[in-house]
Short mmCIF file of C-alpha atoms in Angstrom, two decimals:
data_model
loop_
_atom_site.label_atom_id
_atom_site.label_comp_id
_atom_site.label_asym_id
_atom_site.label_seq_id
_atom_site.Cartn_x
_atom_site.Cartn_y
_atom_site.Cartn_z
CA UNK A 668 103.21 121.44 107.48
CA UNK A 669 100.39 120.33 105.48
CA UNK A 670 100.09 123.68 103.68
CA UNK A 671 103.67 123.32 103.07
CA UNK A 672 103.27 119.79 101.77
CA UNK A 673 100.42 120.94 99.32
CA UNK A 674 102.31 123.97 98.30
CA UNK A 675 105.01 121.98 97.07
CA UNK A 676 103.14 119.50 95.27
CA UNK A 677 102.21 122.55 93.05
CA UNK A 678 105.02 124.02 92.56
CA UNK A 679 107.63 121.75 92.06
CA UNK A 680 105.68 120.42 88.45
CA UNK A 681 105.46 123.46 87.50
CA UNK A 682 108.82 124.39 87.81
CA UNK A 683 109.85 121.28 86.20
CA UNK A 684 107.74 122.23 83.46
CA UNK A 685 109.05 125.61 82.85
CA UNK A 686 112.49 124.29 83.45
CA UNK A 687 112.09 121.76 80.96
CA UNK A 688 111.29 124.45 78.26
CA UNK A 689 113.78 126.84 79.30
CA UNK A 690 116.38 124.04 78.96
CA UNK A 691 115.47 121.14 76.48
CA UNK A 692 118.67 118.94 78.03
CA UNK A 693 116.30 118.65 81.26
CA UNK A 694 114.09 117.13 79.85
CA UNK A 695 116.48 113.85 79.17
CA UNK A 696 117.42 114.52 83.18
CA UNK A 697 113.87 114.16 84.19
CA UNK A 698 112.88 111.12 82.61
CA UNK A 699 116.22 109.51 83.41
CA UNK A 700 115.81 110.51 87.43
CA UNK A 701 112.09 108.90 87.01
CA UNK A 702 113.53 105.61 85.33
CA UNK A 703 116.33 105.30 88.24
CA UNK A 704 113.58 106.64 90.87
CA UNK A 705 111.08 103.85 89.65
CA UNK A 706 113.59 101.07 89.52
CA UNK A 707 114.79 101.66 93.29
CA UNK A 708 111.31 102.62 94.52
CA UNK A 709 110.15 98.99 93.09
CA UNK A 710 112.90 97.08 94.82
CA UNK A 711 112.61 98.60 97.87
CA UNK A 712 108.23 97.81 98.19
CA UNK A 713 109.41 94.56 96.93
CA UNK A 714 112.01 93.58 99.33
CA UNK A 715 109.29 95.24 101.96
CA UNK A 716 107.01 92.30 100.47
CA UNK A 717 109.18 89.38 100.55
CA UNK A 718 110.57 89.94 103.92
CA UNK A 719 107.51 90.15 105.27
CA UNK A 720 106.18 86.97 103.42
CA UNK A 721 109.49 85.31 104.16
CA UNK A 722 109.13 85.91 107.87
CA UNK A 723 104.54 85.21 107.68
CA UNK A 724 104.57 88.54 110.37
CA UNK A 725 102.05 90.49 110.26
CA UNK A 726 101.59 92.26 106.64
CA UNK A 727 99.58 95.58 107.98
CA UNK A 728 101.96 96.21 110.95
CA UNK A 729 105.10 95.49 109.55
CA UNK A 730 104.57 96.91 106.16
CA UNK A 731 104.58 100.16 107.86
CA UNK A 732 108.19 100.39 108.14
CA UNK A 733 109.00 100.66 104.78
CA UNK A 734 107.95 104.26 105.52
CA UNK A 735 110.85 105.22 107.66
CA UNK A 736 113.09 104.32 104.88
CA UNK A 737 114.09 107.73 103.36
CA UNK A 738 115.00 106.73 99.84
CA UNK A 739 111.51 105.32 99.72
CA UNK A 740 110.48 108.62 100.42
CA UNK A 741 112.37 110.70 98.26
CA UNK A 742 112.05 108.10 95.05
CA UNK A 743 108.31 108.63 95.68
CA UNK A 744 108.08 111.81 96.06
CA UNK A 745 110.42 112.85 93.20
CA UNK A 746 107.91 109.91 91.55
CA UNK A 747 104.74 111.88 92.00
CA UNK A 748 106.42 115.33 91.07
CA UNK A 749 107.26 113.68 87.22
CA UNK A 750 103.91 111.91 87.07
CA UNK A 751 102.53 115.78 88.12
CA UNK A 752 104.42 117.04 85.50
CA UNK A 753 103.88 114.92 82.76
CA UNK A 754 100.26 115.25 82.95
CA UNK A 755 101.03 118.81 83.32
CA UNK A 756 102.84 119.05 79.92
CA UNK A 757 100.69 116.37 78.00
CA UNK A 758 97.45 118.77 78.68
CA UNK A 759 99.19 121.65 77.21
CA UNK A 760 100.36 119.76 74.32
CA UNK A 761 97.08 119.20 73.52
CA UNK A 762 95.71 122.30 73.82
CA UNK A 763 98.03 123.57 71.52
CA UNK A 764 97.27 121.30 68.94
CA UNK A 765 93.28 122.14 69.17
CA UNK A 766 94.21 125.69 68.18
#
């Protein structure tokens, strides 16, 4: 699984990348996925912080749980795929514009 995992982070940025210069209209799709990912990724760690402040449980034990919640997941993920990719695509910008 891990090899899986790790093969995945690879690929999947660079796939965006060539996507994105295959077809210029993914770009737009990209960074408007990120926005919505980043908006419900940040309510989601924040609700996961107030209800455990609300409640004064245990933050290391019960923060955990925000784990199992599959949108959390898949926001983040999809989260550190762009931020892969972006890097990915600034680097080669500026390569081309040392030549």
């Amino acid at each position: 699984m891990s090899f899986v995992i790790t093969l995945f982070i690879i690929l999947i940025p660079l796939c965006m990348l060539m996507m994105s210069w295959l077809f210029a209209a993914l770009r737009v799709v990209f960074h408007a996925l990120a926005a919505c990912c980043a908006y419900v990724f940040g309510i989601i760690s924040a609700l996961a912080v107030y209800e455990i402040l609300r409640d004064e449980t245990v933050f290391m034990t019960n923060i955990h749980r925000v784990f199992e919640n599959k949108y959390f997941l898949v926001t983040g993920s999809y989260l550190g795929s762009y931020g892969i990719y972006i890097l990915l695509k600034w680097t080669l910008q500026e390569m081309r514009a040392e030549q």
